[in-house]
Amino acid sequence: IQSNLSRAIFCKMLYQRFIEVGRVCYIRIGDHTGKICTVVDLVDQKHLLVDGPTSGVPRCVLRLNQVSLTDLKIDIPRGCKSKKVRSELTKEDINAKFLATSLSKKAEGKKSKALLGDFGRFKLRVSKTTLNRK
Amino acid sequence: CKQQHDQAVVSTQSGHYGRDPTEDVKRPLTNRRKVKPTKLRSSIKPGTVLILLAGAHRGKRVIFLKQLPSGLLLVTGPYKINGVPLRRVDQAYVIATSTVVEIPAIANDKLTDAMFKRKAKPTKNEREMFIENTSEEPKISAERIALQKEVDAVVVPAVKKVEMLPSYLRSKFTLTKGQFPHQLKF
């Protein structure tokens, strides 16, 4: 958790995304891989209380390494109820904003690449080599 | 007990008492097994591209034609494309890809197991054993070559219709870094 002063410094310097109440995160490991959630509270140095009422994530505790921070943030009081989280998320239309992020697009790309069959992988390889040769 | 049901031991003597077991005739159990061809995987349909996993043509991608009565799969390269002739292949040594080529049904009487069964070499007697076989028999019979041409005349145009499919069949399947067969979708 960063204080406002250090945040003002860091925002201009190194870190842009902070682990804070209201931060929208992308779950990359675990049961709810691929979904987004919002930080509702911090349990300890390594755990977050997280909720994703609009994305199908139940209120649960996640480890920091299971999660990837996004640029998106909503304004919610610490430990607030799911109802409040849901209303803020829909007000900011976080779902649509997340789909516009590069993280979401990359995840989509990974998914469609995995679905390529053997022929699809061959065609991809050939088109890549022809493109690189030019 | 099972013996009583299958009559493995047939007694020529009637009754239990005074019976001499050494006089009993032993017959083998009756075999009621019906031989059926191996069940064809649902992912394998006529025209499916298969990846051969074993044998001289391992790694090559071929077109599946039909399942023969023996259970083996009949495949063709086509020969002009990747050098795989009309060949029988076991289902277990094959990966079925999701690519299916539309080929018209090939109804050819000659496409049977008997056609592809290996001919037994004539056994040599003591005198002939040290005499070299001088007869020049071609390795592949003219009949086979004709059959190959006949089948491929149907398959090759269908393959050429699909973009990049001939070069795909010409290439071999390999695993690169980070690719694991159980995670790949074929």
XYZ file of C-alpha atoms in Angstrom:
320
model
C 0.000 0.000 0.000
C 1.524 3.291 -1.086
C 0.938 6.609 0.579
C -0.321 9.462 -1.558
C 3.014 11.201 -1.616
C 5.048 8.226 -2.635
C 2.359 7.349 -5.107
C 2.659 10.785 -6.644
C 6.370 10.172 -7.035
C 6.126 6.633 -8.269
C 3.341 7.382 -10.703
C 5.685 9.593 -12.580
C 8.603 7.255 -12.207
C 8.310 3.500 -12.106
C 5.171 1.877 -10.861
C 1.825 2.800 -12.354
C -0.371 0.065 -10.969
C -0.755 -0.396 -7.267
C -2.302 -3.103 -5.168
C -5.119 -1.192 -3.506
C -8.772 -1.439 -2.712
C -10.641 -1.106 -5.978
C -7.841 -2.250 -8.264
C -9.128 -4.465 -11.054
C -7.023 -7.564 -11.450
C -6.768 -10.325 -14.025
C -6.657 -13.827 -12.570
C -4.002 -15.852 -14.329
C -3.634 -18.951 -12.115
C -6.237 -21.026 -10.344
C -9.907 -21.873 -10.653
C -10.959 -18.587 -12.211
C -8.187 -18.214 -14.740
C -8.981 -15.644 -17.381
C -11.499 -13.666 -15.361
C -11.213 -10.225 -13.840
C -11.886 -9.306 -10.228
C -11.621 -6.326 -7.924
C -9.528 -6.054 -4.793
C -11.848 -5.514 -1.858
C -9.378 -5.814 1.012
C -5.839 -6.862 1.762
C -5.357 -9.880 3.991
C -1.585 -9.805 4.400
C 1.555 -9.163 2.351
C 0.756 -11.994 0.016
C -3.035 -12.327 -0.012
C -5.934 -10.281 -1.353
C -9.645 -10.450 -0.677
C -11.105 -10.285 -4.112
C -14.586 -10.125 -5.645
C -15.878 -10.261 -9.198
C -19.669 -10.142 -9.222
C -19.881 -9.124 -12.863
C -17.339 -11.645 -14.075
C -18.382 -14.756 -12.184
C -15.690 -14.693 -9.505
C -17.028 -15.311 -6.002
C -15.660 -13.327 -3.122
C -12.483 -15.178 -2.170
C -8.913 -14.823 -1.025
C -6.281 -15.035 -3.732
C -2.510 -15.048 -3.579
C -0.711 -12.115 -5.155
C 1.036 -14.331 -7.671
C -2.262 -15.683 -8.951
C -3.211 -12.249 -10.097
C -2.064 -9.639 -12.610
C -2.822 -5.976 -12.037
C -4.583 -3.967 -14.712
C -4.748 -0.220 -15.308
C -8.388 -0.125 -14.269
C -9.514 0.975 -10.824
C -12.869 1.664 -9.205
C -13.761 3.694 -6.137
C -15.048 1.414 -3.393
C -14.721 1.522 0.401
C -12.547 -1.177 1.955
C -14.393 -4.411 2.637
C -17.627 -3.304 1.034
C -20.347 -5.732 0.026
C -20.562 -7.479 -3.329
C -23.650 -5.460 -4.161
C -21.668 -2.234 -3.920
C -18.802 -3.694 -5.950
C -21.235 -4.773 -8.641
C -22.876 -1.372 -8.875
C -19.516 0.395 -9.171
C -18.278 -2.055 -11.797
C -21.359 -1.644 -13.948
C -21.265 2.129 -13.499
C -17.702 2.269 -14.824
C -18.445 -0.482 -17.363
C -15.224 -2.231 -16.380
C -16.016 -5.330 -18.435
C -16.004 -3.367 -21.673
C -12.949 -1.355 -20.652
C -11.071 -4.541 -19.846
C -11.830 -6.023 -23.271
C -10.095 -2.990 -24.793
C -6.875 -3.597 -22.864
C -3.904 -5.275 -24.503
C -3.835 -7.906 -21.750
C -7.299 -9.056 -22.715
C -6.432 -9.103 -26.396
C -3.282 -11.120 -25.763
C -5.242 -13.615 -23.675
C -7.751 -13.962 -26.530
C -4.918 -14.499 -28.967
C -3.402 -17.222 -26.787
C -6.750 -18.973 -26.556
C -7.339 -18.976 -30.306
C -3.761 -20.143 -30.931
C -4.327 -23.140 -28.693
C -7.389 -24.055 -30.713
C -5.471 -24.173 -33.967
C -5.269 -27.739 -35.211
C -2.172 -29.325 -36.707
C -3.023 -27.849 -40.130
C -3.611 -24.443 -38.543
C -0.206 -24.519 -36.868
C 1.396 -25.447 -40.198
C -0.299 -22.549 -41.982
C 0.749 -20.182 -39.189
C 4.345 -21.332 -39.399
C 4.457 -20.958 -43.185
C 2.901 -17.488 -43.112
C 5.321 -16.427 -40.378
C 8.362 -17.579 -42.352
C 7.160 -15.929 -45.569
C 6.497 -12.714 -43.647
C 9.903 -12.784 -41.997
C 11.648 -13.477 -45.274
C 10.323 -10.289 -46.843
C -17.987 -75.069 -11.793
C -17.019 -73.908 -15.275
C -16.042 -77.290 -16.536
C -19.508 -78.595 -16.122
C -20.963 -75.818 -18.239
C -18.458 -75.919 -21.094
C -18.025 -79.642 -21.107
C -14.243 -79.371 -21.169
C -13.995 -82.818 -19.807
C -16.285 -85.207 -21.571
C -16.896 -88.380 -19.824
C -17.512 -91.361 -22.014
C -18.636 -93.174 -18.922
C -22.022 -92.636 -17.410
C -22.587 -92.066 -13.745
C -20.234 -91.013 -10.926
C -19.402 -94.289 -9.253
C -16.945 -96.677 -10.765
C -15.714 -93.937 -13.024
C -12.089 -94.043 -14.115
C -10.832 -90.443 -14.586
C -8.004 -91.628 -16.808
C -10.612 -92.738 -19.326
C -12.055 -89.270 -19.633
C -11.484 -87.388 -22.842
C -10.387 -83.774 -22.498
C -11.701 -81.426 -25.106
C -10.747 -77.779 -25.435
C -13.316 -75.239 -24.314
C -15.519 -73.991 -27.126
C -14.459 -70.630 -28.455
C -17.525 -68.470 -28.848
C -15.530 -65.361 -29.665
C -16.671 -63.460 -32.732
C -13.831 -61.646 -34.418
C -14.728 -58.073 -35.279
C -12.516 -55.390 -36.775
C -11.073 -52.946 -34.238
C -13.501 -50.200 -33.372
C -12.659 -47.172 -35.472
C -11.996 -44.024 -33.476
C -14.740 -41.452 -33.944
C -12.139 -38.886 -34.962
C -11.142 -40.969 -37.998
C -13.392 -40.552 -41.041
C -12.717 -41.146 -44.748
C -10.576 -38.221 -45.892
C -9.127 -37.451 -42.462
C -5.492 -36.422 -42.408
C -3.579 -38.797 -40.149
C -0.089 -38.472 -38.713
C 1.851 -41.725 -38.850
C 3.793 -42.337 -35.677
C 5.783 -45.443 -36.486
C 7.329 -47.266 -39.376
C 9.294 -46.036 -42.346
C 6.929 -43.146 -42.875
C 6.827 -41.901 -39.294
C 5.966 -38.234 -39.011
C 4.307 -38.086 -42.394
C 0.798 -36.874 -42.869
C -1.447 -39.099 -44.956
C -5.056 -39.360 -46.084
C -7.236 -42.060 -44.540
C -9.313 -43.977 -47.066
C -11.128 -46.733 -45.237
C -10.891 -49.389 -42.575
C -10.207 -52.862 -43.918
C -11.945 -55.966 -42.555
C -8.778 -56.873 -40.635
C -9.189 -53.665 -38.626
C -6.197 -51.935 -40.161
C -6.564 -48.541 -41.763
C -5.935 -48.105 -45.476
C -4.076 -44.873 -46.167
C -2.465 -43.158 -49.105
C 0.081 -40.292 -49.169
C -0.995 -39.605 -51.942
C 2.154 -41.165 -53.353
C 3.040 -38.267 -55.656
C 2.852 -35.818 -52.781
C 4.767 -37.468 -49.961
C 5.888 -40.894 -51.130
C 3.514 -42.873 -48.962
C 1.836 -45.552 -51.102
C -1.426 -47.340 -50.487
C -0.603 -48.819 -47.157
C -2.167 -50.538 -44.203
C -1.613 -48.890 -40.872
C -2.645 -49.743 -37.343
C -4.971 -47.294 -35.655
C -2.846 -47.289 -32.521
C 0.145 -45.848 -34.370
C -1.710 -42.908 -35.760
C -2.812 -39.454 -34.618
C -6.016 -38.254 -36.221
C -6.025 -34.551 -37.022
C -9.168 -32.505 -37.274
C -8.536 -31.821 -40.965
C -10.848 -33.775 -43.270
C -10.512 -33.726 -47.034
C -13.646 -34.228 -49.078
C -12.950 -37.250 -51.197
C -15.598 -39.184 -53.091
C -16.162 -42.678 -51.792
C -13.657 -45.053 -53.339
C -15.349 -48.297 -54.157
C -12.651 -50.559 -55.471
C -12.865 -54.324 -55.204
C -9.102 -54.648 -55.139
C -8.725 -52.648 -51.904
C -8.750 -55.618 -49.536
C -6.384 -57.130 -46.994
C -5.370 -59.852 -49.427
C -3.994 -57.228 -51.798
C -1.619 -55.851 -49.164
C -0.652 -58.991 -47.358
C 3.040 -59.764 -47.660
C 3.810 -62.687 -49.946
C 5.658 -65.499 -48.212
C 9.122 -66.128 -49.668
C 9.422 -69.532 -51.279
C 11.322 -71.805 -48.910
C 14.569 -73.180 -50.303
C 15.625 -76.739 -49.796
C 19.135 -77.776 -48.863
C 20.469 -77.658 -52.385
C 19.014 -74.297 -53.340
C 19.975 -72.576 -50.119
C 23.377 -71.553 -51.412
C 22.187 -70.563 -54.858
C 21.391 -66.904 -55.213
C 17.988 -65.933 -56.397
C 18.634 -64.915 -59.971
C 15.067 -64.146 -61.006
C 14.622 -60.420 -61.389
C 11.266 -59.714 -59.870
C 10.304 -56.062 -59.508
C 9.915 -55.075 -55.871
C 6.517 -53.507 -56.474
C 4.073 -55.301 -58.727
C 2.614 -53.535 -61.729
C -0.815 -54.252 -60.295
C -0.018 -52.215 -57.196
C 1.291 -49.306 -59.198
C -1.829 -49.296 -61.342
C -4.031 -49.424 -58.263
C -2.068 -46.560 -56.704
C -2.560 -44.412 -59.804
C -6.247 -45.225 -59.858
C -6.846 -44.232 -56.256
C -4.642 -41.153 -56.350
C -6.426 -39.921 -59.478
C -9.378 -39.404 -57.178
C -7.569 -38.222 -54.051
C -4.997 -35.797 -55.469
C -7.488 -33.375 -57.110
C -9.459 -33.273 -53.861
C -6.257 -32.464 -51.958
C -5.224 -29.752 -54.409
C -8.567 -28.031 -53.932
C -7.688 -27.079 -50.355
C -5.219 -24.236 -50.001
C -1.796 -25.252 -48.650
C -2.901 -28.831 -48.121
C -0.419 -30.414 -50.582
C 2.535 -28.673 -48.897
C 1.082 -29.662 -45.519
C 1.006 -33.304 -46.564
C 4.511 -32.966 -47.901
C 5.800 -31.742 -44.551
C 6.507 -33.952 -41.559
C 5.131 -33.621 -38.070
C 7.657 -32.587 -35.445
C 7.557 -31.317 -31.905
C 9.313 -28.051 -31.220
C 10.317 -26.483 -27.949
C 7.412 -25.909 -25.646
C 5.090 -28.247 -27.515
C 3.750 -31.200 -25.606
C 1.539 -33.775 -27.355
C -0.940 -33.979 -24.505
C -1.474 -30.219 -24.668
C -1.663 -29.905 -28.441
C -4.936 -29.858 -30.227
C -4.670 -31.840 -33.458
